[in-house]
mmCIF file with all atom_site columns, C-alpha atoms in Angstrom:
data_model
loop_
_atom_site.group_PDB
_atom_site.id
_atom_site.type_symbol
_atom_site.label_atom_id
_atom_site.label_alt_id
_atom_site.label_comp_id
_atom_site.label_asym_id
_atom_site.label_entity_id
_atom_site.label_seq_id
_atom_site.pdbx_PDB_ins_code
_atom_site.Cartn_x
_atom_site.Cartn_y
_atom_site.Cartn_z
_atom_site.occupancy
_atom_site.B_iso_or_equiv
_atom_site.pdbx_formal_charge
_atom_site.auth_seq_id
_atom_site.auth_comp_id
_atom_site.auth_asym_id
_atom_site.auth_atom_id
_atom_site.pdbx_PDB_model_num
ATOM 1   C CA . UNK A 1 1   ? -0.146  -17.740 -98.934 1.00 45.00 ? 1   UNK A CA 1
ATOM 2   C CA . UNK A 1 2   ? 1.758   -19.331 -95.763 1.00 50.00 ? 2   UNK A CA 1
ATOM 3   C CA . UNK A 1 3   ? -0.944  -21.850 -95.898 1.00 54.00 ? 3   UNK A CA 1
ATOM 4   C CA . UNK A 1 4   ? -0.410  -22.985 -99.112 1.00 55.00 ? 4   UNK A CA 1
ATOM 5   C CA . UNK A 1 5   ? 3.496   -22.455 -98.467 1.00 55.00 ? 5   UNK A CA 1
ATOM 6   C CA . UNK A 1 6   ? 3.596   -25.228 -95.566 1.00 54.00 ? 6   UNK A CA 1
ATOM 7   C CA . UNK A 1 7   ? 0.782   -27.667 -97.878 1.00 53.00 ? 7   UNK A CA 1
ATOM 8   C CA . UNK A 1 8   ? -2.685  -26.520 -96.778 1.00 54.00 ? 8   UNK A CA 1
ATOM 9   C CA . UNK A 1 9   ? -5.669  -25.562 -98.592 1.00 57.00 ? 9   UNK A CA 1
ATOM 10  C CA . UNK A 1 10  ? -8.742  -24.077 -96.148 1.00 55.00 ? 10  UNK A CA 1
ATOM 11  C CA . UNK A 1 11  ? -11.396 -22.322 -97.465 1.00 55.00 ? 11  UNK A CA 1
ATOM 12  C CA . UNK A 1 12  ? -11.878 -18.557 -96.492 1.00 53.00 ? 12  UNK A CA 1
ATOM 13  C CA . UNK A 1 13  ? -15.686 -19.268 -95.510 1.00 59.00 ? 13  UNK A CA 1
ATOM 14  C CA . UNK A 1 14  ? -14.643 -22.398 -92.940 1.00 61.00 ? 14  UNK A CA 1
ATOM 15  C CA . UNK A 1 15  ? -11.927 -20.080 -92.107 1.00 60.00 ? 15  UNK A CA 1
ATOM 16  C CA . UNK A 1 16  ? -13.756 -17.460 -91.291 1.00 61.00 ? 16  UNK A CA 1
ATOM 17  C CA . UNK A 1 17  ? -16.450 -19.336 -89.549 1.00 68.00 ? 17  UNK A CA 1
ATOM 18  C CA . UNK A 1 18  ? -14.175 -20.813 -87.673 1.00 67.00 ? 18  UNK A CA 1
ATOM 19  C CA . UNK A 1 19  ? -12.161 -17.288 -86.687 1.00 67.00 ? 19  UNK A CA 1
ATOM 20  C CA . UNK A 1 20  ? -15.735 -16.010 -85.261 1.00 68.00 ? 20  UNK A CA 1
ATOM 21  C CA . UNK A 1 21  ? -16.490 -18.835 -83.281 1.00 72.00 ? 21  UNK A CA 1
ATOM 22  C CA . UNK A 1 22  ? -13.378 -18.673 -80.958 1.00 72.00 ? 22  UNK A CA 1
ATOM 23  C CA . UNK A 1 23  ? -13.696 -14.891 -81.028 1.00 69.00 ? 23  UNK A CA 1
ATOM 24  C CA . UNK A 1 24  ? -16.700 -15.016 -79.513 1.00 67.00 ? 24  UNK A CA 1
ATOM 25  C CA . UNK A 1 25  ? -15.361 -18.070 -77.494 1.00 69.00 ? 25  UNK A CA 1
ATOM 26  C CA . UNK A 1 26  ? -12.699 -16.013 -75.881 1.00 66.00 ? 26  UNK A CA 1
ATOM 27  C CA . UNK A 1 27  ? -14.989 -12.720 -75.305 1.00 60.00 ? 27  UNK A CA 1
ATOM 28  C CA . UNK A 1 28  ? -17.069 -15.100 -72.940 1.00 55.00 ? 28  UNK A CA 1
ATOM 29  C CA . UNK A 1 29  ? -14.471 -16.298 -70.753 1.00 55.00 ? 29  UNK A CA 1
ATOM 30  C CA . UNK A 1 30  ? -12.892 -12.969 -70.886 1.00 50.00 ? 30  UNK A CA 1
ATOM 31  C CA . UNK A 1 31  ? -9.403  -14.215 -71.004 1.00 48.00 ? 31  UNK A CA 1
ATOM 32  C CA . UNK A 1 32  ? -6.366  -11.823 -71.805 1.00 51.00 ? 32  UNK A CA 1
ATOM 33  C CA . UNK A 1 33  ? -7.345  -11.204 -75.584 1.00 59.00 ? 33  UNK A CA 1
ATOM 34  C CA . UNK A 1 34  ? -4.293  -12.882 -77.059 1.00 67.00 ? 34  UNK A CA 1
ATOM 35  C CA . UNK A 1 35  ? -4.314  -13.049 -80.948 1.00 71.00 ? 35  UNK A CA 1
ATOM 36  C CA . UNK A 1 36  ? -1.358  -15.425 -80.988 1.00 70.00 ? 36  UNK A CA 1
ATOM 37  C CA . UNK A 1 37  ? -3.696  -17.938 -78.955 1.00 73.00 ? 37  UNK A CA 1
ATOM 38  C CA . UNK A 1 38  ? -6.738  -16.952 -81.163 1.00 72.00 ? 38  UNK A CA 1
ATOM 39  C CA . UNK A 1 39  ? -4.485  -17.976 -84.170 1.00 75.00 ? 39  UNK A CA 1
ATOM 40  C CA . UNK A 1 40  ? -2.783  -21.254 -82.583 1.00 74.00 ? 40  UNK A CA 1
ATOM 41  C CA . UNK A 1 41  ? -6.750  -22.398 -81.883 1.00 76.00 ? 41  UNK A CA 1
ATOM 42  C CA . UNK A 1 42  ? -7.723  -21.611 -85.597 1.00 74.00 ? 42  UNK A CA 1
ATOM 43  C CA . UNK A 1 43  ? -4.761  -23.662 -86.673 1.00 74.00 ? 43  UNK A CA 1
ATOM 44  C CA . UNK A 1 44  ? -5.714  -26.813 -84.272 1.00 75.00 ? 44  UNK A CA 1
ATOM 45  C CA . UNK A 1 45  ? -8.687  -27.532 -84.817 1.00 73.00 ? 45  UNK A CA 1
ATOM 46  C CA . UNK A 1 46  ? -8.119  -26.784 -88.877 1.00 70.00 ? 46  UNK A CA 1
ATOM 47  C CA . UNK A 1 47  ? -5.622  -29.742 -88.123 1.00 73.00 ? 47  UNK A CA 1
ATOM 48  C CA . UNK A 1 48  ? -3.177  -27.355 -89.104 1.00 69.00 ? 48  UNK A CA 1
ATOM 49  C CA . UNK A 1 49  ? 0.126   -28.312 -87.236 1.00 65.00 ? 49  UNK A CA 1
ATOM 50  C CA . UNK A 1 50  ? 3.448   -27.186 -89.027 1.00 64.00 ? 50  UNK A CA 1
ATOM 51  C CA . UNK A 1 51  ? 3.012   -23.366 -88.030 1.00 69.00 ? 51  UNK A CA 1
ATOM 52  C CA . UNK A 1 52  ? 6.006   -21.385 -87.550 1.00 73.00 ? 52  UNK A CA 1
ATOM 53  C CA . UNK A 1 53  ? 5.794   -19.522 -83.961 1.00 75.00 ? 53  UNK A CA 1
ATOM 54  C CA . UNK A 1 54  ? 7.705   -16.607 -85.257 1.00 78.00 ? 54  UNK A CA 1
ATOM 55  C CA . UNK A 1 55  ? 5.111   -16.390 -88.250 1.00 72.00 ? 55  UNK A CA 1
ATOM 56  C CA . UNK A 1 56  ? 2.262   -16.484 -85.847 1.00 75.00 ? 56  UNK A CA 1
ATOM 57  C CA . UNK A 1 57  ? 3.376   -13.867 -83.610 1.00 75.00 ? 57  UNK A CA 1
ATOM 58  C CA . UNK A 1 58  ? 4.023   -11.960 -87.677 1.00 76.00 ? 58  UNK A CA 1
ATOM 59  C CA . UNK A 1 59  ? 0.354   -12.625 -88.295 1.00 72.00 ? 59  UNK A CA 1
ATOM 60  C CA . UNK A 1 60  ? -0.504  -11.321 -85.254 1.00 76.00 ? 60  UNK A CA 1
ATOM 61  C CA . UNK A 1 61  ? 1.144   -7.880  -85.793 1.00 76.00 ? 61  UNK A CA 1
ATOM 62  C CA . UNK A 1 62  ? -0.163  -8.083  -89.414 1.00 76.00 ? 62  UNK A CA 1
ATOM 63  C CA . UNK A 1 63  ? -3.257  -8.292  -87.896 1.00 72.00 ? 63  UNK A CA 1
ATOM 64  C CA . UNK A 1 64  ? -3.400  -5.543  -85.557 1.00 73.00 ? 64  UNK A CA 1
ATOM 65  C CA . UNK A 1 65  ? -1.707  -3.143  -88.128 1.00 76.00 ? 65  UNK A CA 1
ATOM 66  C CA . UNK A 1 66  ? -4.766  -3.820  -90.810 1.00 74.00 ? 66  UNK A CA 1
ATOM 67  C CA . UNK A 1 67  ? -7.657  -3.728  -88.382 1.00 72.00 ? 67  UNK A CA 1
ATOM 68  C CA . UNK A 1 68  ? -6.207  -0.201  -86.871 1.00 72.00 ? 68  UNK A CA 1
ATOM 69  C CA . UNK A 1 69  ? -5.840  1.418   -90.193 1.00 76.00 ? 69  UNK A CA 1
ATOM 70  C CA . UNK A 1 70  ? -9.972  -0.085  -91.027 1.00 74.00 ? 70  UNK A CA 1
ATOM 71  C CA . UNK A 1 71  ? -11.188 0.441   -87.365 1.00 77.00 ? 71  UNK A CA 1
ATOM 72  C CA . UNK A 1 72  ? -11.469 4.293   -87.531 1.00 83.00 ? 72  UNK A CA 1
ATOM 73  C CA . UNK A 1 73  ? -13.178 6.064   -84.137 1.00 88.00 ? 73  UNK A CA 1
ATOM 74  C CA . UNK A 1 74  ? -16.876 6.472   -83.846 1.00 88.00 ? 74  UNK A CA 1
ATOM 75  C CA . UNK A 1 75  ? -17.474 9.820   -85.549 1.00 93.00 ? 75  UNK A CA 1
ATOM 76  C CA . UNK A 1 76  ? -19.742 11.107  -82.489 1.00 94.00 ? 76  UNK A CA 1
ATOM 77  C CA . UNK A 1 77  ? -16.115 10.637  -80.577 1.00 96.00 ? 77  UNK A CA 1
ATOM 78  C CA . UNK A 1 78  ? -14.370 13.147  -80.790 1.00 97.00 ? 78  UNK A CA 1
ATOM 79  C CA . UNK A 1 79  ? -16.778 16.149  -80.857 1.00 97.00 ? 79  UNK A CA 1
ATOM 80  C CA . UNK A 1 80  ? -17.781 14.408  -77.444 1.00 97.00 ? 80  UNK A CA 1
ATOM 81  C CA . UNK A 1 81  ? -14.692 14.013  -76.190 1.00 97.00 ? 81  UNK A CA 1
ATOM 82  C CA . UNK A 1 82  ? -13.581 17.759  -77.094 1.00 97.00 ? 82  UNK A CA 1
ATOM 83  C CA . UNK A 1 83  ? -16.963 19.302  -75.803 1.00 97.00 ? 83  UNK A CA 1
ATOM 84  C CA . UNK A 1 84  ? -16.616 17.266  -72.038 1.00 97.00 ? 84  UNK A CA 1
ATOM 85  C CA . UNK A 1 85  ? -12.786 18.720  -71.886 1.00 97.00 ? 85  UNK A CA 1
ATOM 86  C CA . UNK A 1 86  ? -13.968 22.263  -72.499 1.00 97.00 ? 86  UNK A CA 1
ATOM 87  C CA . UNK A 1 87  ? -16.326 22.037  -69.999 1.00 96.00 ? 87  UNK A CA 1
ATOM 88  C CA . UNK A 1 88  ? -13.874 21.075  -68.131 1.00 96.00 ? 88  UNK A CA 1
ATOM 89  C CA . UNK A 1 89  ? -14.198 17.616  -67.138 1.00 96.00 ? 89  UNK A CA 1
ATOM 90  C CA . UNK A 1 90  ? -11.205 15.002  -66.256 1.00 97.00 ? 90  UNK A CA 1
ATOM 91  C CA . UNK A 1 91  ? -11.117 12.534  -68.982 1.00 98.00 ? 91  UNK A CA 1
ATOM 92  C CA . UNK A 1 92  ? -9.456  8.780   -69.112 1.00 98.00 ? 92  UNK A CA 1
ATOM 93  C CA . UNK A 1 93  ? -9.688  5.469   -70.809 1.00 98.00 ? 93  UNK A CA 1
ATOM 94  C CA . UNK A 1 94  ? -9.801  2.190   -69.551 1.00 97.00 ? 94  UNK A CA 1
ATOM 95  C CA . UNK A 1 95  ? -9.275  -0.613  -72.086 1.00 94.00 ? 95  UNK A CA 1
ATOM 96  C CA . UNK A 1 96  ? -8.326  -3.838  -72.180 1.00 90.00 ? 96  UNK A CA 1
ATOM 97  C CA . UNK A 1 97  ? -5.198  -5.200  -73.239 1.00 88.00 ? 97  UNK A CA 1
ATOM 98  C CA . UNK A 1 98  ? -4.693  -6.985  -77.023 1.00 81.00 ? 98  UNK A CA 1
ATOM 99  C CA . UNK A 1 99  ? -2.710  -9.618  -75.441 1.00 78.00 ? 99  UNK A CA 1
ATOM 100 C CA . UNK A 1 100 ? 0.526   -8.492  -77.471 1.00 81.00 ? 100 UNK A CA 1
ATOM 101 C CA . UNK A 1 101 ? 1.827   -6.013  -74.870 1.00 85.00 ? 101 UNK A CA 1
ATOM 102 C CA . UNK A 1 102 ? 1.988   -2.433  -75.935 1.00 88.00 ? 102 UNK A CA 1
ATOM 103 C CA . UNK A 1 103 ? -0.022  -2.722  -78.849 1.00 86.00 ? 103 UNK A CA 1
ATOM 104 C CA . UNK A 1 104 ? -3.410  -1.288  -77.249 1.00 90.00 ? 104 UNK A CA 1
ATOM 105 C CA . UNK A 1 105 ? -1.735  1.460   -76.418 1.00 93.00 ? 105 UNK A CA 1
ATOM 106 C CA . UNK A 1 106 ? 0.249   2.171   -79.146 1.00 90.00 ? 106 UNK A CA 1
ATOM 107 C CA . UNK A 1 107 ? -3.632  1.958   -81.083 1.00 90.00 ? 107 UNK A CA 1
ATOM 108 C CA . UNK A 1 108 ? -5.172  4.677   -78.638 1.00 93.00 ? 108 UNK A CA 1
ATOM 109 C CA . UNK A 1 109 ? -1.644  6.764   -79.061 1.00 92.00 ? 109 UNK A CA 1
ATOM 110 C CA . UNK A 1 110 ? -2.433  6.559   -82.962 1.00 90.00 ? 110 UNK A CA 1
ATOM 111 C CA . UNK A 1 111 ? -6.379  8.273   -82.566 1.00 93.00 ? 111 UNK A CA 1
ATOM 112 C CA . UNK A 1 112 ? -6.148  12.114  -83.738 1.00 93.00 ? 112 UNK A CA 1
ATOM 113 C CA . UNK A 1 113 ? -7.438  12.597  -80.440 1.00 96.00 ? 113 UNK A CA 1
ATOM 114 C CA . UNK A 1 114 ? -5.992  10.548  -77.484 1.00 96.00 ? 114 UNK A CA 1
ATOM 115 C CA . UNK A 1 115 ? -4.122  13.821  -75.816 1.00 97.00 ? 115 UNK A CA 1
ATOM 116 C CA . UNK A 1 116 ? -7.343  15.025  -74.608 1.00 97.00 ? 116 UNK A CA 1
ATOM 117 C CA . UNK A 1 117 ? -7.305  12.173  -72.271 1.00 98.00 ? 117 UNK A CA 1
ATOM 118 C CA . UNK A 1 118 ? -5.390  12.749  -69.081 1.00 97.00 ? 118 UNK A CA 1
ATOM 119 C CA . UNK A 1 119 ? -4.531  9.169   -68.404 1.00 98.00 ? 119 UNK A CA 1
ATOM 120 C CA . UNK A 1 120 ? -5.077  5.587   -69.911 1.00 98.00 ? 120 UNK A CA 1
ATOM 121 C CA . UNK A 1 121 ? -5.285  2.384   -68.606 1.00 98.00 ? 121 UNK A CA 1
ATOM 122 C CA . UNK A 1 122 ? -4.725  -0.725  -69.847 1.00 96.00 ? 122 UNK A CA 1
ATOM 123 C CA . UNK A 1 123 ? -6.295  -3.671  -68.182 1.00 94.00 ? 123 UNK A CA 1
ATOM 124 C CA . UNK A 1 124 ? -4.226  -7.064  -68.121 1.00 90.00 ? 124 UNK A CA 1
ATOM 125 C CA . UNK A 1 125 ? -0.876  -4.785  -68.637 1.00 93.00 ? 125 UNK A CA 1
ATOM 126 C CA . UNK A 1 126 ? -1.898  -2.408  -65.869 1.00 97.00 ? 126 UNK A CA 1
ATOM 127 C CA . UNK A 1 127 ? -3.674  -4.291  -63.599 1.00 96.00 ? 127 UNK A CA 1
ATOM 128 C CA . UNK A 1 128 ? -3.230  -8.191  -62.825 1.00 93.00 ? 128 UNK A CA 1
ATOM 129 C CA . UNK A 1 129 ? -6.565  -8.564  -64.649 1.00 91.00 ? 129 UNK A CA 1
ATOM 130 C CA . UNK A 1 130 ? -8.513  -7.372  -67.740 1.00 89.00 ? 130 UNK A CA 1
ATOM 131 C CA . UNK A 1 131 ? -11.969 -5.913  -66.903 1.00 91.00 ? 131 UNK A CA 1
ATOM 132 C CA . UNK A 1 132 ? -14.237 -6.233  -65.212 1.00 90.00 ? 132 UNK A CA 1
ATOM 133 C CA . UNK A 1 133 ? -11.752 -6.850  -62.624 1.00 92.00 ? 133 UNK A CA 1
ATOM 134 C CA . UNK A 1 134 ? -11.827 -4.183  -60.402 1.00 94.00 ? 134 UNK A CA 1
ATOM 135 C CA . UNK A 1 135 ? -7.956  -3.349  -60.287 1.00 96.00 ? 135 UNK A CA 1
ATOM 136 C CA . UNK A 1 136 ? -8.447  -0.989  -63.659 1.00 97.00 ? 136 UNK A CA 1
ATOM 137 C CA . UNK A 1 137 ? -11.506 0.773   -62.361 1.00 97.00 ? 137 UNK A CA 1
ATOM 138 C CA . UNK A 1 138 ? -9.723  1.690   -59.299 1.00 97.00 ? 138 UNK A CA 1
ATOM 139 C CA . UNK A 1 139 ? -6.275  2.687   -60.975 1.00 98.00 ? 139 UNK A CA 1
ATOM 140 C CA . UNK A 1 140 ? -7.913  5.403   -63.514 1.00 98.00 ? 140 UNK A CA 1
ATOM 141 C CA . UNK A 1 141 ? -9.636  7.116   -60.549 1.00 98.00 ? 141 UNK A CA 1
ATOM 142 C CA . UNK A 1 142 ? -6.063  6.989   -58.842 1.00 98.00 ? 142 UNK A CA 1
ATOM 143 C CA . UNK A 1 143 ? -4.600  8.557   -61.322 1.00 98.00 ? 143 UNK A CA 1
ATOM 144 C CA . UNK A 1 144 ? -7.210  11.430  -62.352 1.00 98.00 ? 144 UNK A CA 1
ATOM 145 C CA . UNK A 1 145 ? -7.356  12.231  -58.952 1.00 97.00 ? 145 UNK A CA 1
ATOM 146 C CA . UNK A 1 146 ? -10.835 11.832  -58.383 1.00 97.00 ? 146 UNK A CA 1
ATOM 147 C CA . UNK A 1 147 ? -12.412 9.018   -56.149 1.00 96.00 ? 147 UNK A CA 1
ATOM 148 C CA . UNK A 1 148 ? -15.131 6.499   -58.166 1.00 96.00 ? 148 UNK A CA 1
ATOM 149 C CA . UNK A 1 149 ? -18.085 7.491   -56.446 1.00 95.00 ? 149 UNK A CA 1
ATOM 150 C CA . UNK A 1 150 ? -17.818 10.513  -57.927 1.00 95.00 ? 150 UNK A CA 1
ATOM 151 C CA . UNK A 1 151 ? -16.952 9.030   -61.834 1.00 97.00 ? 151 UNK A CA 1
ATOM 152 C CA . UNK A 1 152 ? -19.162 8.418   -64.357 1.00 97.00 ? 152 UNK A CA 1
ATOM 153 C CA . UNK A 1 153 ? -17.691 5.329   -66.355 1.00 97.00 ? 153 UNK A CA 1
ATOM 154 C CA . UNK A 1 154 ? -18.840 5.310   -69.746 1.00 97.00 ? 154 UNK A CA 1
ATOM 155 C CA . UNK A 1 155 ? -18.835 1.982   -71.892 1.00 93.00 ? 155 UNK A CA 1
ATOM 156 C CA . UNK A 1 156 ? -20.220 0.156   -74.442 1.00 88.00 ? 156 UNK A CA 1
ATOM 157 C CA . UNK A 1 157 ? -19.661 -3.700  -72.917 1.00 86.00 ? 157 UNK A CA 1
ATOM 158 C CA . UNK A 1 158 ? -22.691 -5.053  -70.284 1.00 84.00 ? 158 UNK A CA 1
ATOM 159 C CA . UNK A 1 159 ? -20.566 -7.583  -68.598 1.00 82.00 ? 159 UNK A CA 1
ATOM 160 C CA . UNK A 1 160 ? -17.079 -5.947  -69.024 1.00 86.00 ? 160 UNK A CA 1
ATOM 161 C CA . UNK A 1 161 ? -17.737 -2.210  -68.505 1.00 90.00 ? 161 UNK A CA 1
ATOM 162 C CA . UNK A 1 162 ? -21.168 -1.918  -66.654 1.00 90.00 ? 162 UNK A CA 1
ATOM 163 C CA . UNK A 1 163 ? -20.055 -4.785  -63.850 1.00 90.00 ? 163 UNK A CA 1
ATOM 164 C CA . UNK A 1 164 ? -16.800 -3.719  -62.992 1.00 91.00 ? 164 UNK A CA 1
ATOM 165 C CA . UNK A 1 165 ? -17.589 -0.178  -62.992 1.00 95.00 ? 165 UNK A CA 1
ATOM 166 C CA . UNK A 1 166 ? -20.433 -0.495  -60.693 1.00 94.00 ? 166 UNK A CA 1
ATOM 167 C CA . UNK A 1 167 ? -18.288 -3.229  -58.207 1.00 93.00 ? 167 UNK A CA 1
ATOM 168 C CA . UNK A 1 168 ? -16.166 0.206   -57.285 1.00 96.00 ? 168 UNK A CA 1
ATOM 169 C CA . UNK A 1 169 ? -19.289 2.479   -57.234 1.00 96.00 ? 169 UNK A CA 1
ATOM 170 C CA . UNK A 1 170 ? -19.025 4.481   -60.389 1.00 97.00 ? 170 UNK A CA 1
ATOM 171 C CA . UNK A 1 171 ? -21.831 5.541   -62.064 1.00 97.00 ? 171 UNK A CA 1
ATOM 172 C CA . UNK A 1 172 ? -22.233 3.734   -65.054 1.00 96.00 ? 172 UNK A CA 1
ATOM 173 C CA . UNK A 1 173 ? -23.203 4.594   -67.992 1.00 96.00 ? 173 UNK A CA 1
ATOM 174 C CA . UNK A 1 174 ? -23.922 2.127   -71.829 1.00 93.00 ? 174 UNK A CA 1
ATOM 175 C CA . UNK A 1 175 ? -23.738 3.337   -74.961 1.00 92.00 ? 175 UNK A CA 1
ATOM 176 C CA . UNK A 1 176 ? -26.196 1.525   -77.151 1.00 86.00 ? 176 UNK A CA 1
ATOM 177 C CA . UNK A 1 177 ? -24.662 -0.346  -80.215 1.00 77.00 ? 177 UNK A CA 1
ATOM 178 C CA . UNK A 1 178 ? -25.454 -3.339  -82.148 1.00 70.00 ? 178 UNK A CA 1
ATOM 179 C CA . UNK A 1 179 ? -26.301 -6.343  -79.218 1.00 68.00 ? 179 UNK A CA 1
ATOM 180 C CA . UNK A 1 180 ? -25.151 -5.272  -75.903 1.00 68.00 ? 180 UNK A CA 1
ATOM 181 C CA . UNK A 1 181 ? -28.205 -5.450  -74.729 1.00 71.00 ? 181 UNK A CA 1
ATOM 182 C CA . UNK A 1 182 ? -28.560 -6.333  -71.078 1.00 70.00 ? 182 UNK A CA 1
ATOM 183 C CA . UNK A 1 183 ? -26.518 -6.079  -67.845 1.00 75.00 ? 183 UNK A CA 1
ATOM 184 C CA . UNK A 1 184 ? -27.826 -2.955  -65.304 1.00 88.00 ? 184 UNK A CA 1
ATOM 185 C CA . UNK A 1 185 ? -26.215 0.199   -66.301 1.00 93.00 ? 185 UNK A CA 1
ATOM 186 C CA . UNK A 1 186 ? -27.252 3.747   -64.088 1.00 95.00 ? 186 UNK A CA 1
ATOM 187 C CA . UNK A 1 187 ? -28.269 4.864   -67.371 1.00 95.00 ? 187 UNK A CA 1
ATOM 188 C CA . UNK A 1 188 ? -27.985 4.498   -71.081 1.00 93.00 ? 188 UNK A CA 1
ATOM 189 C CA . UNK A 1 189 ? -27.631 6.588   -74.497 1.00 94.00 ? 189 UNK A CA 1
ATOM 190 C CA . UNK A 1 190 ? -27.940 6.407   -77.951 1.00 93.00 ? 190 UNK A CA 1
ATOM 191 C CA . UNK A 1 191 ? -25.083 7.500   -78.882 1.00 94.00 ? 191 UNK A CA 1
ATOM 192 C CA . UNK A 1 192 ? -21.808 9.304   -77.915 1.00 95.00 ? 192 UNK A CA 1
ATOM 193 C CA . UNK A 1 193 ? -23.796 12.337  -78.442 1.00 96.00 ? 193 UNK A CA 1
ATOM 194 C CA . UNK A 1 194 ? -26.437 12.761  -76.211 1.00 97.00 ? 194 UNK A CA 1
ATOM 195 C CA . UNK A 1 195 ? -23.403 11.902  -73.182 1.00 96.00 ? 195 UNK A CA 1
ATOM 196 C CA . UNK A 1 196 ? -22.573 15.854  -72.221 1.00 97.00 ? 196 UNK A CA 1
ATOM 197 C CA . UNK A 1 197 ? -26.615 16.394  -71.427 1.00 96.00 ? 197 UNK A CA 1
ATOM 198 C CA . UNK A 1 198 ? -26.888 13.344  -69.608 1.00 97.00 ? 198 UNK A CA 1
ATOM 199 C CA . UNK A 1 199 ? -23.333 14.115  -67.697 1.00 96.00 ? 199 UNK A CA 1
ATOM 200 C CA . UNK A 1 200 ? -24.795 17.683  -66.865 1.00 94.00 ? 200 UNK A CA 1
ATOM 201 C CA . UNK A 1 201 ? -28.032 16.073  -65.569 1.00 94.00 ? 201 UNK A CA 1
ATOM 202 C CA . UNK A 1 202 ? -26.610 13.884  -63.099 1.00 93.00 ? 202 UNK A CA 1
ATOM 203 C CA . UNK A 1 203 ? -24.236 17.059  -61.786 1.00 88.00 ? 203 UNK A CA 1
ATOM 204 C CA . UNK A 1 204 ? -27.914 18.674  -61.034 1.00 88.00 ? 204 UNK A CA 1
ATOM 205 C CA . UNK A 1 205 ? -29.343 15.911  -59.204 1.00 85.00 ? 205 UNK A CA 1
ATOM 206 C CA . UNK A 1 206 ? -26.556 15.448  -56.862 1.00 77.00 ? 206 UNK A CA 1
#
């Protein structure tokens, strides 16, 4: 509608095509994930030039609302997450930031879930740099008390995840999911699921 408003008529298929180029675009350079730049770069090369900032910076929150309320948890997630804390382990979260400050966490705050992690970090608001910077890595071992070496970092990201937690000598573990193949994880699972066995296993060979 605020296209039409301010005298443009796009497509939603160009649009769209367009939308997952530069998201994948910006996932390989790994900048700080800022929506109101991922919009701004829609809008430019759409020839698109009378956008309102305030309205972009709208969209932006618009955007984040709608994909939180449609971007539910994995359902292995939480029965994971609840069976490592009663065995006792010291749980965090390292994520990286949305580029709108304070809206990742404000997401994690809203999963059912979140308080059974003692601390959350996230990268680009934390730390100088998003991951696989090593800053982020570092700082969640900080504050769980517990030195990397001994920290199996679990993620589902090759580059991201598996690089940075293996620069600071966590163990490091991938979830598979749709194409992230690659990179050289410690290990790698299914799913969420089979995580507490393989956590138990490496406590036994150590």
């Amino acid at each position: 509608m605020q296209l039409k408003r301010n005298g443009y008529s796009v497509g939603y298929v160009p649009l769209f095509e367009h939308l997952r180029r530069i998201d994948r675009e910006m996932l390989g350079r790994k900048f700080r994930y800022n929506r109101d730049v991922w919009w701004k770069t829609l809008f430019k090369e759409l020839g698109l030039k009378r956008m309102d900032p305030k309205w972009i910076r709208d969209l932006t929150l618009q955007y984040w609302r709608v994909y939180a309320a449609n971007s539910p948890p994995f359902k292995d997630a939480e029965p994971t997450v609840r069976k490592l804390k009663r065995s006792g382990y010291k749980l965090g979260i390292v994520s990286d930031s949305d580029g709108t400050p304070g809206m990742k966490r404000k997401r994690i705050r809203g999963v059912p879930f979140h308080n059974l992690f003692e601390a959350i970090v996230v990268a680009g608001e934390d730390t100088p740099r998003v991951k696989p910077g090593h800053e982020s890595f570092i700082l969640i071992a900080r504050k769980l008390g517990v030195q990397p070496k001994s920290s199996i970092y679990v993620g589902d990201n090759p580059r991201t995840d598996i690089e940075g937690a293996k620069a600071v000598g966590m163990i490091s573990v991938i979830v598979h999911r749709k194409e992230n193949h690659g990179g050289a994880p410690d290990y790698r699972v299914p799913n969420l699921r089979a995580l507490p066995g393989l956590v138990r296993s490496i406590q036994r060979a150590r």
